[in-house]
Amino acid sequence: MRHRLLALSLSAGLLAASAHADEGMWLPAQLPQIADRLREAGFEGDPAALADLTRPPLNAVVKVGGGTGAFVSGEGLLLTNHHVAFGVIQYNSSPERDLIGEGFIAATRADELPANPDFRVRVTTGFDKVTDRILAGARGKAGRAYYDAIDAAEKALVAECEQAPATRCSVANMHYGTDFYLVRQLELRDVRLVYAPPEAIGNYGDEVDNFMWPRHSGDFTLLRAYVGPDGQPAPYSEDNVPYVPPAHLQVATDAVQAGDFAMLAGYPGRTYRHRMASEFASQVEWTLPERVELYAGLIETIEAAIGDDADAKVKYASTLAGLENGLKRAQGELDGLRRSNAVATRRADEQAMLDWLAGQPEAAAIRADIAAAQAVIDATDATRERDQLLGAIGRFPHLLGSAMRLQRLALERGKPDAQRESGYQQRDEALIEGGLKQVQRRYAERVEKALLVDLLTQYIALPQAQRVPEFDTVFGTTPGQVRARVDALYAGTTLDEEAARLRWFNAAPADVAAADDPLLRAAAALQPAILRLEAEDKTHAGELLRLRPAYMRALIGYRESRGEAVYPDANSTLRVSYGRVSTMDPRDGVRYLPLTTVAGIVEKHTGVAPFDAPQPLLDAIARGDFGSTADPELGTQTVNLLTNLDTTGGNSGSPVLDAHGRVIGLNFDSNWEAVSASWKFDPRYKRAIHVDMRYMRWLMAKVYPAPQLLAEMGLPAE
Amino acid sequence: MRHRLLALSLSAGLLAASAHADEGMWLPAQLPQIADRLREAGFEGDPAALADLTRPPLNAVVKVGGGTGAFVSGEGLLLTNHHVAFGVIQYNSSPERDLIGEGFIAATRADELPANPDFRVRVTTGFDKVTDRILAGARGKAGRAYYDAIDAAEKALVAECEQAPATRCSVANMHYGTDFYLVRQLELRDVRLVYAPPEAIGNYGDEVDNFMWPRHSGDFTLLRAYVGPDGQPAPYSEDNVPYVPPAHLQVATDAVQAGDFAMLAGYPGRTYRHRMASEFASQVEWTLPERVELYAGLIETIEAAIGDDADAKVKYASTLAGLENGLKRAQGELDGLRRSNAVATRRADEQAMLDWLAGQPEAAAIRADIAAAQAVIDATDATRERDQLLGAIGRFPHLLGSAMRLQRLALERGKPDAQRESGYQQRDEALIEGGLKQVQRRYAERVEKALLVDLLTQYIALPQAQRVPEFDTVFGTTPGQVRARVDALYAGTTLDEEAARLRWFNAAPADVAAADDPLLRAAAALQPAILRLEAEDKTHAGELLRLRPAYMRALIGYRESRGEAVYPDANSTLRVSYGRVSTMDPRDGVRYLPLTTVAGIVEKHTGVAPFDAPQPLLDAIARGDFGSTADPELGTQTVNLLTNLDTTGGNSGSPVLDAHGRVIGLNFDSNWEAVSASWKFDPRYKRAIHVDMRYMRWLMAKVYPAPQLLAEMGLPAE
């Protein structure tokens, strides 16, 4: 550790509070430190029992496909979201057997359907601090060398770890390079579909209700993990047997109401809450407004170029939807950060930290690192206009993008596989080939040229200091040149033919590099610039990995001085958040209630997707036969649940637990107002949306019955 | 009384309950009968004290302009809505002295500004049952004769009553002809503007927020009534003195919260809740859907005819806005009646009444009257398509309408004034002349012809039985004839010139009748049909006046048998409703809170009307200096108040009283979901929207101070 007196390990100190009582994506190891707050919030278990994510109950929470899930029986039964398991349902669905539309119930174990072969469930078996080993070779270095040393150490550690059978390993970076953890996971490869509601239940409301409350979705599915007869992970085989998990969770049978304690475990993807104040300012004052403007302009350009061309309209529908979604999210994040006054709050917080730091030993050295980190950020900010435009040029024009990927692949294929750039290794080639094929369905010459001319016209208007010689050479430096060069490139290329793209994909690297196709020639001419900019990025990244820990240590030290604990920003590792079942007041005079009911399904039902509730569901609601799953206070069947739990993308499928650790909900979304929570947790607006487990139980008891599964989960038959 | 054994006067019996605890627009005389329920709901005063609307406290509630108001000091200070007093503010406003935009505070009595001379305040001084006198000449008659007898008796009674000085009288018909009351009012003619907030407070949100909750409007104004030095009503004079009202209300100083008792007194205009089940069915199954379809079609026709014509667009903006508002209201009413299952509920209720009736004496005679009333309704239903279209033809085409009004005026001018049709008497002529002038700003030939052709094309498609010979003769019976005749009428008329219309307005009746202008000739040809249809209407109306009392007596008797009281449908007489400060759940998972706060003003503020809160208001909110008017629980300043009080159009300006009879709110709107309440009170959705008096007090104490008025009302200075 470079700053010894301030060195704080994540397990040091007994820290009682976070900035907001309800904020926090805690590492399990931190939970004993905040045990008092947990108990005060209503938790009735032993916080110490939650400290180790490789032991019960947290090891019942696993990675499932791209999301989270939890074992809910001793025989490998797994609860996750319908949308997390959607690929599995789709893989088993056909026009003759429409599991998406009709749902699925495996009558017996033998009827359980194998998932797509690449679907995985991962059970964490190790989570060990490896900071010293990762940083050993980096210390004393700087910039690109610091980056490469960490990269090499991580790769070596992962390779060593993965020598164990059926094991996937990765290194998690906590607090921006402050600490590193080796995550070891058992990989289960035989996963089967057990129970799925019809899509009109599992995805009721679809895009219309996405990010919305009140919500009425039964977004859950049950899978089962299997292993070989020897108990070891194995690919699908008839002889496989259900996996016996090291732990499983019990689904609750108690009622839930506003104010009840709730706790959630899962794998949140990425947050930026401990970024520097200047980065908050950049995000709010530049990145988000510029993204809104760029996307709005691109949408306008694409729509104008499409005009009345019905074919082009279909081809660009997905691109436009993506841009519109990106614009909407950027605007939502911007609105949220402004509403929460995020920049001023973070700035005042940082200033208070710096004031506190002044009285600490080694303050000068830490301040020097912070200043150096700020200088790196300022340097990257100096070319942010260019970087945004070059990023868009690399991303949106499909044909130019194909040419650039083909040239890069040709370059990387000349290296040993382990040294190839990530994304261009042998295991990535199938994906690249698929992308080259897909261009056909997404490309119209007139639209792509208009898009590219739009971006390049913005690019050539940048000050000279931000310009890149290779781009100027290829595309020219005046609007007239840009239009003429783009016309010539697209008039001469044959890359608009799928066969041509695949021919180049299969060609020898040297032939690609020497190709006379004008787009491939242009891509070859641009490639040195791209490699140079990437190298600069890695140098900046290395410097920030080296310098940010000083900032984080100051922040943690400052928080500790106020009795507050600091959770690391989310990084796809297992986290626990706690809070309560909670109302939300979206605006003055309006309150969202924390429990929705089946009445809302009927209110929203139009008969047309996404509000086409299946008749058996409508009939069951009309009968009002809710049995033990009815809410005693509301006198009806609840559907979804709102809490103030701290979540972000990646928390899909996270189990929501009550004070006794029993599953009361299944996380599947958050509210629109919380889109800015990746930067700033605002307790007024941050909420998470869950399936009420009583809705799942009712569906399985009364609507699409599966008594054998209720029995397996230890739940009443009705 | 015709059915002696069932004869129920409104004061008979001690009836404890209405169908819904919160439903009811009670006659003051009924309040002692429901005293137990009032007390149970929380009223702490003596219900008997509310029985006479000519004695305190109810005689503090008066008619103000087109709405309701209440005296709030012993010196004639009157509280009503900003929108009720808007004409007074506008009358005193000029570009140099913008009272609408800036608001107004009279520093002293001498600064109070006289209202427009036709503005009136009416204090009810008598409310006496005159049923026997009204029906004496009608008994034994039927149809048109029954109608005319009642009409003549009413006119005679009113003329006799109005012989007293400064007295306005009218006859109110209760329970559809069952009982009649003579209403005697003292008319105050010198009314002055005392205090008005800026329009951006008094009408914050305007049309955008109209019918909406949550709401943030300061829709109040203070006026003062003056009388001559002798204490008698007089027109404006400098020598006049403040009127000493027989009673005044005290504005409350206590906090208000959800669940608190609330009571409202005012003049609701019209409801249809005691209409027959078949009329409910007609409204839901025919009238409202047909109106939606007709208006939607007319909007489409007008917009198509306008095309790109900017001038026509301006001229038809108001017509289109009216049609769109009418369509929206019809659709809202339809949605509400369907949501409340109004037809089935009313039908079951009516059937239960008929079942009960079977066991009563004289059931056969009553059933015969009900069957006869139903036959009249069926007869009018038989021509409802035609009546709807002819109504629209009389209403929407401005030039044809002018021609028809000119011909009718010529006809009526040939009679003694007292015998002229209402709307065509001497006192109405200025209004007719104004309308003829206004045509210029609302008429474009192409649009009017398209509209008329659209309506006539629908008309000629009706079955022969519904057609009217005069219309067929004038407009033809095929689409080609209709187009050609309309073209010819508009090509030949000079009524598109204002001078021509006014010339005919001033011409001798015989000259108008013999005019050679094609539109006037057409109107002359149509007039016999219109008079004939009007006479048929009066015959139907007379029959229903004669027959409906049997239905009402059966209904009242049935309700009484269940211990329920029946309030008469609203008819612009003083009514009292009671209930409580109340949340509302507009849909599953969403709750409207009953108190809004100044935070909502800031949330809605955009700087652009109608959300352009004045800077002094924003500054005062930012200061947070709310003094004694802050809500103790919310810790901030409240703005508006939601109750479940039973209101309809005409209740604007009604004071809302607490359990001790003190004013806690000022009614100014209801919620969108309650638009169907004129037919069916649905306790889940019916709410009324009020200004919280604490907001008024805060504005007058801290934002636009008027300490002298607070002192006059006996309220704290801050």
PDB file of N, CA and C in Angstrom, chain B residues 426-471:
ATOM      1  N   GLN B 426     -87.754  40.610 -25.600  1.00  0.00           N
ATOM      2  CA  GLN B 426     -87.038  41.870 -25.788  1.00  0.00           C
ATOM      3  C   GLN B 426     -85.688  41.870 -25.075  1.00  0.00           C
ATOM      4  N   ARG B 427     -85.666  41.303 -23.847  1.00  0.00           N
ATOM      5  CA  ARG B 427     -84.412  41.290 -23.091  1.00  0.00           C
ATOM      6  C   ARG B 427     -83.342  40.413 -23.759  1.00  0.00           C
ATOM      7  N   ASP B 428     -83.747  39.557 -24.701  1.00  0.00           N
ATOM      8  CA  ASP B 428     -82.779  38.678 -25.374  1.00  0.00           C
ATOM      9  C   ASP B 428     -82.240  39.268 -26.673  1.00  0.00           C
ATOM     10  N   GLU B 429     -82.850  40.366 -27.149  1.00  0.00           N
ATOM     11  CA  GLU B 429     -82.505  40.838 -28.493  1.00  0.00           C
ATOM     12  C   GLU B 429     -81.057  41.308 -28.613  1.00  0.00           C
ATOM     13  N   ALA B 430     -80.534  41.918 -27.515  1.00  0.00           N
ATOM     14  CA  ALA B 430     -79.129  42.370 -27.576  1.00  0.00           C
ATOM     15  C   ALA B 430     -78.200  41.173 -27.783  1.00  0.00           C
ATOM     16  N   LEU B 431     -78.535  40.081 -27.116  1.00  0.00           N
ATOM     17  CA  LEU B 431     -77.720  38.873 -27.231  1.00  0.00           C
ATOM     18  C   LEU B 431     -77.772  38.326 -28.655  1.00  0.00           C
ATOM     19  N   ILE B 432     -78.985  38.341 -29.255  1.00  0.00           N
ATOM     20  CA  ILE B 432     -79.134  37.863 -30.636  1.00  0.00           C
ATOM     21  C   ILE B 432     -78.317  38.741 -31.576  1.00  0.00           C
ATOM     22  N   GLU B 433     -78.385  40.052 -31.374  1.00  0.00           N
ATOM     23  CA  GLU B 433     -77.641  40.974 -32.229  1.00  0.00           C
ATOM     24  C   GLU B 433     -76.126  40.719 -32.104  1.00  0.00           C
ATOM     25  N   GLY B 434     -75.672  40.516 -30.856  1.00  0.00           N
ATOM     26  CA  GLY B 434     -74.249  40.218 -30.634  1.00  0.00           C
ATOM     27  C   GLY B 434     -73.835  38.962 -31.381  1.00  0.00           C
ATOM     28  N   GLY B 435     -74.700  37.958 -31.333  1.00  0.00           N
ATOM     29  CA  GLY B 435     -74.395  36.698 -32.028  1.00  0.00           C
ATOM     30  C   GLY B 435     -74.287  36.906 -33.525  1.00  0.00           C
ATOM     31  N   LEU B 436     -75.183  37.740 -34.067  1.00  0.00           N
ATOM     32  CA  LEU B 436     -75.155  37.997 -35.518  1.00  0.00           C
ATOM     33  C   LEU B 436     -73.868  38.712 -35.918  1.00  0.00           C
ATOM     34  N   LYS B 437     -73.376  39.578 -35.021  1.00  0.00           N
ATOM     35  CA  LYS B 437     -72.099  40.251 -35.310  1.00  0.00           C
ATOM     36  C   LYS B 437     -70.942  39.263 -35.264  1.00  0.00           C
ATOM     37  N   GLN B 438     -70.980  38.396 -34.266  1.00  0.00           N
ATOM     38  CA  GLN B 438     -69.851  37.504 -34.016  1.00  0.00           C
ATOM     39  C   GLN B 438     -69.618  36.497 -35.147  1.00  0.00           C
ATOM     40  N   VAL B 439     -70.682  36.229 -35.938  1.00  0.00           N
ATOM     41  CA  VAL B 439     -70.555  35.250 -37.029  1.00  0.00           C
ATOM     42  C   VAL B 439     -69.312  35.521 -37.868  1.00  0.00           C
ATOM     43  N   GLN B 440     -69.037  36.826 -38.078  1.00  0.00           N
ATOM     44  CA  GLN B 440     -67.927  37.200 -38.955  1.00  0.00           C
ATOM     45  C   GLN B 440     -66.608  36.547 -38.546  1.00  0.00           C
ATOM     46  N   ARG B 441     -66.439  36.409 -37.215  1.00  0.00           N
ATOM     47  CA  ARG B 441     -65.157  35.875 -36.734  1.00  0.00           C
ATOM     48  C   ARG B 441     -65.153  34.350 -36.696  1.00  0.00           C
ATOM     49  N   ARG B 442     -66.256  33.721 -37.045  1.00  0.00           N
ATOM     50  CA  ARG B 442     -66.363  32.272 -36.888  1.00  0.00           C
ATOM     51  C   ARG B 442     -66.765  31.558 -38.176  1.00  0.00           C
ATOM     52  N   TYR B 443     -66.808  32.272 -39.296  1.00  0.00           N
ATOM     53  CA  TYR B 443     -67.407  31.693 -40.496  1.00  0.00           C
ATOM     54  C   TYR B 443     -66.443  31.684 -41.680  1.00  0.00           C
ATOM     55  N   ALA B 444     -66.331  30.513 -42.328  1.00  0.00           N
ATOM     56  CA  ALA B 444     -65.631  30.421 -43.614  1.00  0.00           C
ATOM     57  C   ALA B 444     -66.530  29.565 -44.506  1.00  0.00           C
ATOM     58  N   GLU B 445     -66.859  30.079 -45.673  1.00  0.00           N
ATOM     59  CA  GLU B 445     -67.893  29.445 -46.503  1.00  0.00           C
ATOM     60  C   GLU B 445     -67.602  27.970 -46.762  1.00  0.00           C
ATOM     61  N   ARG B 446     -66.338  27.683 -47.171  1.00  0.00           N
ATOM     62  CA  ARG B 446     -66.016  26.307 -47.530  1.00  0.00           C
ATOM     63  C   ARG B 446     -66.222  25.358 -46.354  1.00  0.00           C
ATOM     64  N   VAL B 447     -65.816  25.814 -45.164  1.00  0.00           N
ATOM     65  CA  VAL B 447     -65.924  24.946 -43.983  1.00  0.00           C
ATOM     66  C   VAL B 447     -67.394  24.743 -43.612  1.00  0.00           C
ATOM     67  N   GLU B 448     -68.168  25.838 -43.602  1.00  0.00           N
ATOM     68  CA  GLU B 448     -69.571  25.695 -43.207  1.00  0.00           C
ATOM     69  C   GLU B 448     -70.324  24.789 -44.171  1.00  0.00           C
ATOM     70  N   LYS B 449     -70.039  24.932 -45.474  1.00  0.00           N
ATOM     71  CA  LYS B 449     -70.728  24.079 -46.445  1.00  0.00           C
ATOM     72  C   LYS B 449     -70.358  22.607 -46.237  1.00  0.00           C
ATOM     73  N   ALA B 450     -69.080  22.343 -45.983  1.00  0.00           N
ATOM     74  CA  ALA B 450     -68.648  20.952 -45.765  1.00  0.00           C
ATOM     75  C   ALA B 450     -69.370  20.360 -44.549  1.00  0.00           C
ATOM     76  N   LEU B 451     -69.443  21.176 -43.481  1.00  0.00           N
ATOM     77  CA  LEU B 451     -70.088  20.760 -42.243  1.00  0.00           C
ATOM     78  C   LEU B 451     -71.575  20.467 -42.478  1.00  0.00           C
ATOM     79  N   LEU B 452     -72.240  21.367 -43.183  1.00  0.00           N
ATOM     80  CA  LEU B 452     -73.665  21.223 -43.421  1.00  0.00           C
ATOM     81  C   LEU B 452     -73.946  20.026 -44.327  1.00  0.00           C
ATOM     82  N   VAL B 453     -73.135  19.860 -45.362  1.00  0.00           N
ATOM     83  CA  VAL B 453     -73.305  18.714 -46.265  1.00  0.00           C
ATOM     84  C   VAL B 453     -73.108  17.413 -45.491  1.00  0.00           C
ATOM     85  N   ASP B 454     -72.108  17.397 -44.608  1.00  0.00           N
ATOM     86  CA  ASP B 454     -71.854  16.211 -43.780  1.00  0.00           C
ATOM     87  C   ASP B 454     -73.113  15.868 -42.964  1.00  0.00           C
ATOM     88  N   LEU B 455     -73.670  16.861 -42.264  1.00  0.00           N
ATOM     89  CA  LEU B 455     -74.834  16.610 -41.411  1.00  0.00           C
ATOM     90  C   LEU B 455     -76.059  16.214 -42.237  1.00  0.00           C
ATOM     91  N   LEU B 456     -76.268  16.916 -43.365  1.00  0.00           N
ATOM     92  CA  LEU B 456     -77.442  16.613 -44.187  1.00  0.00           C
ATOM     93  C   LEU B 456     -77.317  15.242 -44.850  1.00  0.00           C
ATOM     94  N   THR B 457     -76.098  14.870 -45.219  1.00  0.00           N
ATOM     95  CA  THR B 457     -75.894  13.552 -45.824  1.00  0.00           C
ATOM     96  C   THR B 457     -76.253  12.459 -44.823  1.00  0.00           C
ATOM     97  N   GLN B 458     -75.921  12.679 -43.558  1.00  0.00           N
ATOM     98  CA  GLN B 458     -76.323  11.724 -42.525  1.00  0.00           C
ATOM     99  C   GLN B 458     -77.854  11.744 -42.368  1.00  0.00           C
ATOM    100  N   TYR B 459     -78.415  12.940 -42.434  1.00  0.00           N
ATOM    101  CA  TYR B 459     -79.855  13.072 -42.240  1.00  0.00           C
ATOM    102  C   TYR B 459     -80.645  12.339 -43.331  1.00  0.00           C
ATOM    103  N   ILE B 460     -80.251  12.529 -44.601  1.00  0.00           N
ATOM    104  CA  ILE B 460     -81.048  11.902 -45.671  1.00  0.00           C
ATOM    105  C   ILE B 460     -80.873  10.379 -45.694  1.00  0.00           C
ATOM    106  N   ALA B 461     -79.873   9.874 -44.973  1.00  0.00           N
ATOM    107  CA  ALA B 461     -79.707   8.418 -44.894  1.00  0.00           C
ATOM    108  C   ALA B 461     -80.636   7.794 -43.844  1.00  0.00           C
ATOM    109  N   LEU B 462     -81.347   8.634 -43.076  1.00  0.00           N
ATOM    110  CA  LEU B 462     -82.247   8.101 -42.041  1.00  0.00           C
ATOM    111  C   LEU B 462     -83.457   7.447 -42.689  1.00  0.00           C
ATOM    112  N   PRO B 463     -84.096   6.513 -41.967  1.00  0.00           N
ATOM    113  CA  PRO B 463     -85.329   5.921 -42.495  1.00  0.00           C
ATOM    114  C   PRO B 463     -86.396   7.002 -42.682  1.00  0.00           C
ATOM    115  N   GLN B 464     -87.295   6.770 -43.633  1.00  0.00           N
ATOM    116  CA  GLN B 464     -88.321   7.750 -43.992  1.00  0.00           C
ATOM    117  C   GLN B 464     -89.109   8.234 -42.772  1.00  0.00           C
ATOM    118  N   ALA B 465     -89.367   7.322 -41.817  1.00  0.00           N
ATOM    119  CA  ALA B 465     -90.195   7.661 -40.659  1.00  0.00           C
ATOM    120  C   ALA B 465     -89.592   8.791 -39.835  1.00  0.00           C
ATOM    121  N   GLN B 466     -88.274   8.940 -39.889  1.00  0.00           N
ATOM    122  CA  GLN B 466     -87.645   9.986 -39.080  1.00  0.00           C
ATOM    123  C   GLN B 466     -87.488  11.283 -39.863  1.00  0.00           C
ATOM    124  N   ARG B 467     -87.780  11.264 -41.135  1.00  0.00           N
ATOM    125  CA  ARG B 467     -87.502  12.460 -41.943  1.00  0.00           C
ATOM    126  C   ARG B 467     -88.590  13.505 -41.764  1.00  0.00           C
ATOM    127  N   VAL B 468     -88.282  14.732 -42.114  1.00  0.00           N
ATOM    128  CA  VAL B 468     -89.185  15.869 -41.933  1.00  0.00           C
ATOM    129  C   VAL B 468     -89.398  16.488 -43.314  1.00  0.00           C
ATOM    130  N   PRO B 469     -90.655  16.548 -43.778  1.00  0.00           N
ATOM    131  CA  PRO B 469     -90.901  16.970 -45.165  1.00  0.00           C
ATOM    132  C   PRO B 469     -90.225  18.300 -45.517  1.00  0.00           C
ATOM    133  N   GLU B 470     -90.310  19.298 -44.624  1.00  0.00           N
ATOM    134  CA  GLU B 470     -89.751  20.611 -44.944  1.00  0.00           C
ATOM    135  C   GLU B 470     -88.240  20.526 -45.220  1.00  0.00           C
ATOM    136  N   PHE B 471     -87.537  19.720 -44.434  1.00  0.00           N
ATOM    137  CA  PHE B 471     -86.085  19.590 -44.648  1.00  0.00           C
ATOM    138  C   PHE B 471     -85.812  18.917 -45.992  1.00  0.00           C
TER     139      PHE B 471
END
